[in-house]
Coordinates of C-alpha atoms (C1' of nucleotides) in Angstrom, one line a residue:
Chain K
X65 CA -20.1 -7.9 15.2
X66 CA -19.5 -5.8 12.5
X67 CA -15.6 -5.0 13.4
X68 CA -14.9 -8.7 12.7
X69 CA -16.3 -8.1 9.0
X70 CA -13.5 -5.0 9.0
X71 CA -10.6 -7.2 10.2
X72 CA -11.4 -9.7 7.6
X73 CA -11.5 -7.3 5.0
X74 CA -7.8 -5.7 6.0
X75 CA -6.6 -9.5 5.9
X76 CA -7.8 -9.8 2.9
X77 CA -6.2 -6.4 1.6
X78 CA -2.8 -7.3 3.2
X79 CA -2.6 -10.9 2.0
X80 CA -3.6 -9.9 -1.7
X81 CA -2.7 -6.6 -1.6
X82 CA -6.0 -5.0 -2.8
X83 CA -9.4 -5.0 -2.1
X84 CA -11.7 -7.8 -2.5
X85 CA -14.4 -7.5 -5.2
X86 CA -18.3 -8.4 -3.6
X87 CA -18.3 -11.9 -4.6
X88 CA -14.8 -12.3 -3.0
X89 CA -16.2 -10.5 0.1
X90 CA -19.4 -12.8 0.2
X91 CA -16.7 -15.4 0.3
X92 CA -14.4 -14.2 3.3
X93 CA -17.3 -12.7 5.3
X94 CA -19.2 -16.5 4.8
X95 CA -22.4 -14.8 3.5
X96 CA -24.0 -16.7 0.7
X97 CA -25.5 -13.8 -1.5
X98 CA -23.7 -11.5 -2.6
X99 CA -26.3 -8.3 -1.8
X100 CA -25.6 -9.1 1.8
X101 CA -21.7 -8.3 0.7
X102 CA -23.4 -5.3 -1.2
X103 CA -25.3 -4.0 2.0
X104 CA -22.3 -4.6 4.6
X105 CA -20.2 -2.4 2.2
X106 CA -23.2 0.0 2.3
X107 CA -23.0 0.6 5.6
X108 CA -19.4 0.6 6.0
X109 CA -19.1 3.4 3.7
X110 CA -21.5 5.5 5.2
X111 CA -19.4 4.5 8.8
X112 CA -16.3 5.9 7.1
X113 CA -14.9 2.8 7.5
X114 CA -14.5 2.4 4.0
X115 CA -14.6 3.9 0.5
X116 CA -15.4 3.2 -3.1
X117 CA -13.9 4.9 -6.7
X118 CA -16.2 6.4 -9.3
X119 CA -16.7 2.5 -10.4
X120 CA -17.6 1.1 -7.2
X121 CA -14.8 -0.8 -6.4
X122 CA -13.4 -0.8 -3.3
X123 CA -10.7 1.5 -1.8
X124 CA -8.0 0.9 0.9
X125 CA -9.3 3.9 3.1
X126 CA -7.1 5.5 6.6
X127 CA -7.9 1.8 8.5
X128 CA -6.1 0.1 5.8
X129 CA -2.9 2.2 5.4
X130 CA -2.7 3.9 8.4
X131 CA -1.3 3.4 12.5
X132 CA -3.2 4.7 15.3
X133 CA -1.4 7.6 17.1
X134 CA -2.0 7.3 21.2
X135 CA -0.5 10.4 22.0
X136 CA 3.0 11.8 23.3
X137 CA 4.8 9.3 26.0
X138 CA 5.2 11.9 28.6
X139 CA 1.4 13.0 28.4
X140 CA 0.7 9.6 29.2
X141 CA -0.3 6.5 27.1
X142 CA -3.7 6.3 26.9
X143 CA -5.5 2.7 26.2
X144 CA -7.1 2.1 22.4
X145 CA -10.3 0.9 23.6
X146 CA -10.8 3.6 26.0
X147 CA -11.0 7.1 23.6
X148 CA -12.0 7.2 20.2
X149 CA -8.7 6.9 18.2
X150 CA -9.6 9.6 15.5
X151 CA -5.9 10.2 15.2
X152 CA -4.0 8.0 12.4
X153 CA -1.2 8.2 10.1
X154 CA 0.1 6.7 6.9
X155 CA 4.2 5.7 7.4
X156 CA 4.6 6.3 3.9
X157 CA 2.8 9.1 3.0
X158 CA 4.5 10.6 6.1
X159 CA 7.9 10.0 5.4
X160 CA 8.4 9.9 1.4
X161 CA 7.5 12.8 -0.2
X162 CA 9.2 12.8 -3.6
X163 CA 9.1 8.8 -4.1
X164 CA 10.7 9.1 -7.3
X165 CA 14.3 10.3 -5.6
X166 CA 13.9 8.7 -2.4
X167 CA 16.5 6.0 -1.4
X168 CA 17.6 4.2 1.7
X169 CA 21.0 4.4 2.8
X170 CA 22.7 2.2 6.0
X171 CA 24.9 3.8 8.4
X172 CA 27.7 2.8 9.2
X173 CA 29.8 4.9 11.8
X174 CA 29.6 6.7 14.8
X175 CA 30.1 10.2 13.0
X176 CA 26.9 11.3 13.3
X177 CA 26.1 9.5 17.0
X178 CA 25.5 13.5 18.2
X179 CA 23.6 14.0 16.1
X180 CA 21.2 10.7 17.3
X181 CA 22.1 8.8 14.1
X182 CA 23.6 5.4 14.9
X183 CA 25.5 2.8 13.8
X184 CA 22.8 0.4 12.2
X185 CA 19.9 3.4 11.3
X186 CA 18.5 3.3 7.8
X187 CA 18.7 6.7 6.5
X188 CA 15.9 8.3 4.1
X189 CA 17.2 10.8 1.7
X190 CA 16.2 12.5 -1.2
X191 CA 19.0 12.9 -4.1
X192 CA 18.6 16.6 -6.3
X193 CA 16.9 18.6 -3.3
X194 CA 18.9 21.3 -2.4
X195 CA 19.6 21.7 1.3
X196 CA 18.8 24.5 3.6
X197 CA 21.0 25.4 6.1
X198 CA 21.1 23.1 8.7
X199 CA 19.6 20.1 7.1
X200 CA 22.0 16.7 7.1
X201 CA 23.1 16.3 4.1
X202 CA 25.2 13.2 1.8
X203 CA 28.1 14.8 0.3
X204 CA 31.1 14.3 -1.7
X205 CA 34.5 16.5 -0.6
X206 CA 37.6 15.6 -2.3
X207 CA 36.2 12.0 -3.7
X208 CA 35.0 10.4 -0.8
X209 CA 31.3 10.4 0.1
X210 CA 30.4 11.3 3.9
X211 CA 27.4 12.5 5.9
X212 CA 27.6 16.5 7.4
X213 CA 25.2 19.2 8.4
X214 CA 25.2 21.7 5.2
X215 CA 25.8 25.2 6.8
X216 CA 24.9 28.5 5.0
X217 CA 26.2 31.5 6.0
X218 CA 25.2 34.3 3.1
X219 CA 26.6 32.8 0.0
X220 CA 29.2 30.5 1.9
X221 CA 28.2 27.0 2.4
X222 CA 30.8 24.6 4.1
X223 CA 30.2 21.3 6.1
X224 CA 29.9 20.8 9.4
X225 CA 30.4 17.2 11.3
X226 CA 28.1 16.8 14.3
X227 CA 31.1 15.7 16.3
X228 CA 32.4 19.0 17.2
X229 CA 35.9 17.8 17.7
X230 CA 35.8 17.9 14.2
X231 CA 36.5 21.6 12.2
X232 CA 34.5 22.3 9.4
X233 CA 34.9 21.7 6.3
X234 CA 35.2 24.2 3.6
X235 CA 35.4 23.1 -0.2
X236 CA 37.8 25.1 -2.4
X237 CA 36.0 24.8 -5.7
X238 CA 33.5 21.1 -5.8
X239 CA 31.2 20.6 -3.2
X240 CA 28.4 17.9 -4.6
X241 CA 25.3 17.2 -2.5
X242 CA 24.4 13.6 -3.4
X243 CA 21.5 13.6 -1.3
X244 CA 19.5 15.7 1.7
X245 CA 18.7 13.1 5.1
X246 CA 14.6 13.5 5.2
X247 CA 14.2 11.0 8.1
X248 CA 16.5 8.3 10.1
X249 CA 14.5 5.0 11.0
X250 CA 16.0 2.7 13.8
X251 CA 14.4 -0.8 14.0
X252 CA 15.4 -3.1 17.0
X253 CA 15.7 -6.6 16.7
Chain A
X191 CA 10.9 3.6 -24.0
X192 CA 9.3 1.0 -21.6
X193 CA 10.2 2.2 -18.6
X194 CA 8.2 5.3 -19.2
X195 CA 4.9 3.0 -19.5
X196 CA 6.0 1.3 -16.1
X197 CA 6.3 5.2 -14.0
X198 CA 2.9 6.1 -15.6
X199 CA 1.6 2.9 -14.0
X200 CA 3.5 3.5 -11.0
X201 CA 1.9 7.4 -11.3
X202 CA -1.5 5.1 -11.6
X203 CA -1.2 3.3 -8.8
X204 CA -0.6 5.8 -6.2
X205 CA -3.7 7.9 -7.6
X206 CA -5.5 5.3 -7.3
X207 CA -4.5 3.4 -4.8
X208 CA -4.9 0.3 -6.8
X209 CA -3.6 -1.3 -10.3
X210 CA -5.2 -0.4 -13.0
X211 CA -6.9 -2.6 -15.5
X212 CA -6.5 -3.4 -18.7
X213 CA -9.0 -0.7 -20.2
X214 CA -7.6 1.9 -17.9
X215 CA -3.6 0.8 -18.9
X216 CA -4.4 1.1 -22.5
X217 CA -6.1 5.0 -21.8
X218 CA -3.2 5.9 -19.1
X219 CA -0.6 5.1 -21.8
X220 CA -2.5 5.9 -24.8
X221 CA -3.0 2.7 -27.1
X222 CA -6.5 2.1 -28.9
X223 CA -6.5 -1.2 -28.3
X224 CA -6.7 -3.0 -25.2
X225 CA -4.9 -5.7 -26.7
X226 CA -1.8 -3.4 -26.5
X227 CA -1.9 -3.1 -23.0
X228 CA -2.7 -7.0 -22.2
X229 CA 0.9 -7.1 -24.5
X230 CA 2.3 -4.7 -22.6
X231 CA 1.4 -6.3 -19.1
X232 CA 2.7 -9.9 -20.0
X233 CA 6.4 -8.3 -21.8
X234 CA 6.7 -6.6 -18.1
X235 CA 5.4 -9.6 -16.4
X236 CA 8.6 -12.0 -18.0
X237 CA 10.5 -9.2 -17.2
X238 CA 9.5 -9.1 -13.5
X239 CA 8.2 -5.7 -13.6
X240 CA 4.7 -6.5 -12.5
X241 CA 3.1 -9.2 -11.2
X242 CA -0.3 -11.1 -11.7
X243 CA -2.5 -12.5 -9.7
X244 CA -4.7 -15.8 -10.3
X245 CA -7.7 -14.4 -11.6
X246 CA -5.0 -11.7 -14.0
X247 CA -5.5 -8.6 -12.2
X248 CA -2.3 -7.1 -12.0
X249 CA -0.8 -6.9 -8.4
X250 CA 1.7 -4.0 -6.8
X251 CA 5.0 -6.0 -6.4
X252 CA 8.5 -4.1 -5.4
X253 CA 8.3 -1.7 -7.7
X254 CA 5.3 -0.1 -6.6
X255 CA 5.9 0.0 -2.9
X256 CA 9.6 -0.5 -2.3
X257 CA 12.5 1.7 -2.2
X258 CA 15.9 1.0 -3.8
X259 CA 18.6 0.2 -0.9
X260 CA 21.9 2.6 -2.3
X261 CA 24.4 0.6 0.2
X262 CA 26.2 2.0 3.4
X263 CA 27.3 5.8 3.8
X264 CA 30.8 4.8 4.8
X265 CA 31.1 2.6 2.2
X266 CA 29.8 5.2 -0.5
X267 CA 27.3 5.9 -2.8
X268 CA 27.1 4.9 -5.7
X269 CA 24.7 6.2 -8.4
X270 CA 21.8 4.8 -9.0
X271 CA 22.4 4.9 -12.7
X272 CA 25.3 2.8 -12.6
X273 CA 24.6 -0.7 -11.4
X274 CA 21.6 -2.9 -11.0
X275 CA 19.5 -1.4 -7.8
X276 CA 18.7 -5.4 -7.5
X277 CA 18.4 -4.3 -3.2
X278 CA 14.7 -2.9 -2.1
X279 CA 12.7 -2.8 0.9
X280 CA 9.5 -1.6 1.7
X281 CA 9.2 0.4 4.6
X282 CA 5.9 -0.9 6.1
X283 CA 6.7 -4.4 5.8
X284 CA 10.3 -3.7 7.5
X285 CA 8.5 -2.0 9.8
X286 CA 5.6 -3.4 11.3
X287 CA 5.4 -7.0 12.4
X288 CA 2.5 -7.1 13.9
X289 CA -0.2 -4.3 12.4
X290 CA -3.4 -5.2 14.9
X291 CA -1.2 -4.4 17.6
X292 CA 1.2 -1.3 16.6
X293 CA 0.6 2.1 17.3
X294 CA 2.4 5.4 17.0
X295 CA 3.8 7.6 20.2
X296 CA 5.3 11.2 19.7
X297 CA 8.5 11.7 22.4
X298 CA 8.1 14.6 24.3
X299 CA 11.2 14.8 26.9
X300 CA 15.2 14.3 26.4
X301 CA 15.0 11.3 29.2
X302 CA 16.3 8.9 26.6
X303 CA 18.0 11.3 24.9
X304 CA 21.4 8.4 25.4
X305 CA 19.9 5.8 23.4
X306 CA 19.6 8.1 20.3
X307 CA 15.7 9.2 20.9
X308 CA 15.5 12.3 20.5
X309 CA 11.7 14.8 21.3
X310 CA 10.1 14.7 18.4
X311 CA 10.9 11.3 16.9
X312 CA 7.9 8.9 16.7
X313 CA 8.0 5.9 17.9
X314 CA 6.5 2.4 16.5
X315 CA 5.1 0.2 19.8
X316 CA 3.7 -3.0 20.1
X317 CA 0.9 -3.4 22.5
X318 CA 0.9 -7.1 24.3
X319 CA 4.5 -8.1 22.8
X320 CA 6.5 -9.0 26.1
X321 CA 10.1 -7.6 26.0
X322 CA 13.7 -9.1 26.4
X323 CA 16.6 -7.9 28.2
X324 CA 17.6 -4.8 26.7
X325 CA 14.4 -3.9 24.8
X326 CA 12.8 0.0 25.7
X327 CA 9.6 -0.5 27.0
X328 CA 6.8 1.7 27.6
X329 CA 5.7 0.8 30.9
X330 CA 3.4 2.3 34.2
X331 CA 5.4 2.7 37.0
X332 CA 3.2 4.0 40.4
X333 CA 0.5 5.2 37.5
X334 CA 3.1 7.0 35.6
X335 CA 3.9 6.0 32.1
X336 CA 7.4 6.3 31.7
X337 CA 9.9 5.2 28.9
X338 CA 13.2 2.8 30.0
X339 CA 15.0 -0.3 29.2
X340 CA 13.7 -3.3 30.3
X341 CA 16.4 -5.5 32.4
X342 CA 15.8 -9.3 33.3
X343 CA 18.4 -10.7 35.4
X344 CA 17.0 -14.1 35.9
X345 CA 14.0 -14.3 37.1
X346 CA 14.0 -10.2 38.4
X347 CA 13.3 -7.6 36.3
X348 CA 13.5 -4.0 36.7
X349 CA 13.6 -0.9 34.3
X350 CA 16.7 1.5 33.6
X351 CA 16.5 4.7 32.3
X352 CA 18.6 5.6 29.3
X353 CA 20.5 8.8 31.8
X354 CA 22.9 6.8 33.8
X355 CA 22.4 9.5 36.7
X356 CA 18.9 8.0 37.6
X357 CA 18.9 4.8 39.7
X358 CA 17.3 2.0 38.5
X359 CA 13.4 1.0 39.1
X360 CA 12.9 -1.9 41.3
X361 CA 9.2 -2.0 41.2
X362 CA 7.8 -3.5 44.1
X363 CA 4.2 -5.3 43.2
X364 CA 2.9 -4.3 39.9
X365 CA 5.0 -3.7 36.4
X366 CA 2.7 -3.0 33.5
X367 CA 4.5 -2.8 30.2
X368 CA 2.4 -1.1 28.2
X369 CA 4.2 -2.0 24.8
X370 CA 7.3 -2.5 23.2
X371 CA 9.4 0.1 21.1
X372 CA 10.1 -1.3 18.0
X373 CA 11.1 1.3 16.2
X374 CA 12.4 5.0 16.1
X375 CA 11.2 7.1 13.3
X376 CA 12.9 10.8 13.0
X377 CA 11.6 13.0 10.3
X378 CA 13.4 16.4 9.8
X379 CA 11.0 19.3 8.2
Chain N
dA182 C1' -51.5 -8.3 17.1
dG183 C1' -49.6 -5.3 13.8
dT184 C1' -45.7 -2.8 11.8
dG185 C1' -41.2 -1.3 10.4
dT186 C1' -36.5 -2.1 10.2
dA187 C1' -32.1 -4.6 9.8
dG188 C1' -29.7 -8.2 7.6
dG189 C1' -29.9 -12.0 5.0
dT190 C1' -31.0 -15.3 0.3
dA191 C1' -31.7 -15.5 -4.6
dA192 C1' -31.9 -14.2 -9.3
dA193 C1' -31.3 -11.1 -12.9
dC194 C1' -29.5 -6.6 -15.4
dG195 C1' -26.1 -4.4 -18.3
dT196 C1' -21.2 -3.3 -18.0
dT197 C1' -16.6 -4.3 -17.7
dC198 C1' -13.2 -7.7 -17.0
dG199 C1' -9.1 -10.7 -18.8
dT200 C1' -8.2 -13.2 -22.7
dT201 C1' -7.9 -14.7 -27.5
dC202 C1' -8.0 -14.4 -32.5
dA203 C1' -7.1 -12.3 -36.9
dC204 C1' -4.8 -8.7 -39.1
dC205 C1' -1.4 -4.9 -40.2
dG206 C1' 2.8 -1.9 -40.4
dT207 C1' 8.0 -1.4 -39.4
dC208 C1' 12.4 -2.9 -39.3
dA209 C1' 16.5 -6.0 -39.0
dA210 C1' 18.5 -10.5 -40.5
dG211 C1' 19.2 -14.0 -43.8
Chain Z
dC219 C1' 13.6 -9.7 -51.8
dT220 C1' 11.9 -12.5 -48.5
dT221 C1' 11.1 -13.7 -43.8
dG222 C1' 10.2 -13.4 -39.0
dA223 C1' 9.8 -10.9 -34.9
dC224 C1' 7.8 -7.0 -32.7
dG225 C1' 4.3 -3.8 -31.3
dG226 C1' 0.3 -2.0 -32.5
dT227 C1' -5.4 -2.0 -34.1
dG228 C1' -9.9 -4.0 -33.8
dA229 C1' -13.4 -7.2 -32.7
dA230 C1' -15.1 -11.0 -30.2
dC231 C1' -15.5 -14.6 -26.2
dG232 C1' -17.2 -16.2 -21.7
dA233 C1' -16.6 -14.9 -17.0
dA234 C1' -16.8 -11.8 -13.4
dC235 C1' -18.1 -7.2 -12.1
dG236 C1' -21.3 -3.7 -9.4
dT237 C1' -26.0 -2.9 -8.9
dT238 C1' -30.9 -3.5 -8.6
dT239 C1' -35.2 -5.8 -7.5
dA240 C1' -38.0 -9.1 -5.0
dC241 C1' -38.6 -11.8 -1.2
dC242 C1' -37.6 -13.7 3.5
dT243 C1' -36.9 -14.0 8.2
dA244 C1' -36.0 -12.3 13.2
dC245 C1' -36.6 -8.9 16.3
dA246 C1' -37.9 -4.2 18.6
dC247 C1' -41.5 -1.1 19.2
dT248 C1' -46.0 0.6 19.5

DNA sequence: AGTGTAGGTAAACGTTCGTTCACCGTCAAG
DNA sequence: CTTGACGGTGAACGAACGTTTACCTACACT
């Protein structure tokens, strides 16, 4: 079956982390010519199931970067094999846009447990964007660095904590955004 | 400076989506000689900047798909400038265990809005894994697919939903878990 | 029985690959 | 002033590259 060929293939792109060249395909796939590598890429290509540069070299297409999306949980959770799974999506492209000013951060208290941000959750955030009102932001008030939502009301801005027994915090004169919160990412163990 | 020649690379590489040889390096950084380049490569290889595989093609290592780890929010954050950002991780290996077997789910209701899921977030399953004591599960309950924590007490399981106003789930014959959650993913726009 | 197609072997092609060698400025150290 | 290290140019090497052509089954379809 062909999708065996495929699966081989992504082995290959994850354990060498690119793309196999034909004769290293002929090798993997147990052909011993490498035109029959040649002809399986052929048709793969013309499947969509993969792609090839302006040289001819292989590229890591959507089924090489990419997760299958089954749906939403309360619509139901339909089974892989049963509908075709057009849907996909690359974690990365999804979640860093600038890559350049991206960082990860830990958290570490419950300060921000309203706000569904745990203990333990890696935070994404992007230093040198400037927050909209709203947005969760890493800032420093009075030397220490913490984690708010960045309010804007007209020209004011002032920091609010997502526990509300907390007031809100407006600077006097220095209010530095280290960073804006782009995404929070909770694995379990 | 060198580290310029390592973000055009970088730039390179996620064009691309693959290194670039030596022909391309020396036009992407604009030498004349390809024997620049090959320099080039082998100062950045000693300085653990790139990596090459057995045959010399250069490979993606941390710097082209990790992101620096700042530290803890509590704890502060401190610029990147100032010390060594020695600490990366790349999100796809953190994240996905098993690939063949992990798809993506979009929450839809507030019904495990206690355990820090909020609608929206995505989460990252895992079809066929079977769960421990404690781990959310996405399971069919009287054909419904529902979301809960998955209880074991001894040999009797049963599933809990995150509201502690609903009872528990005592299913009487059949208990599919559909997958695992693995991972909560929350992207704010 | 004859025919066409799909998927394989085998060999050859020009091109590009990684690598090496010889050579040349610039600049700091002895 | 001389020397050596460094970073670059330019040309050459064999090996591997993607691609093409020719040929060979096995099998489905008239």
């Amino acid at each position: 079956m062909d999708s065996h060929y495929l699966k081989q293939i992504q082995a290959f792109y994850r354990s060498h982390k690119r793309m196999p060249s034909y004769s290293e395909l002929m090798a993997v796939v147990g052909f011993r010519s490498k035109n029959a590598a040649y002809k399986l890429v052929e048709r793969f290509v013309q499947r969509d199931w993969l792609d090839k540069d302006a040289k001819g070299r292989l590229l890591p297409g959507r089924l090489f970067q990419d997760l299958p999306v089954l749906g939403t949980v309360s619509a139901g959770f339909p089974s892989p094999a049963d509908e075709e799974l057009t849907d996909t999506m690359s974690l990365d492209a999804y979640l860093i846009g600038n890559k350049e000013a991206t960082y990860i951060l830990k958290v570490n208290g419950h300060s921000m447990i309203d706000a569904g941000i745990l203990p333990g959750d890696m935070l994404l955030v992007e230093r040198g964007a400037d927050p909209r009102d709203g947005d969760i932001v890493i800032a420093q008030v009075d030397r220490a660095w913490t984690m708010k939502y960045f309010r804007k009301r007209g020209a004011a801005v002032f920091l609010e904590a997502a526990n509300k027994d907390y007031q809100p915090i407006h600077p006097q004169e220095e209010l530095k955004i280290a960073a804006v919160v782009r995404a929070v990412i909770r694995k379990y163990h």
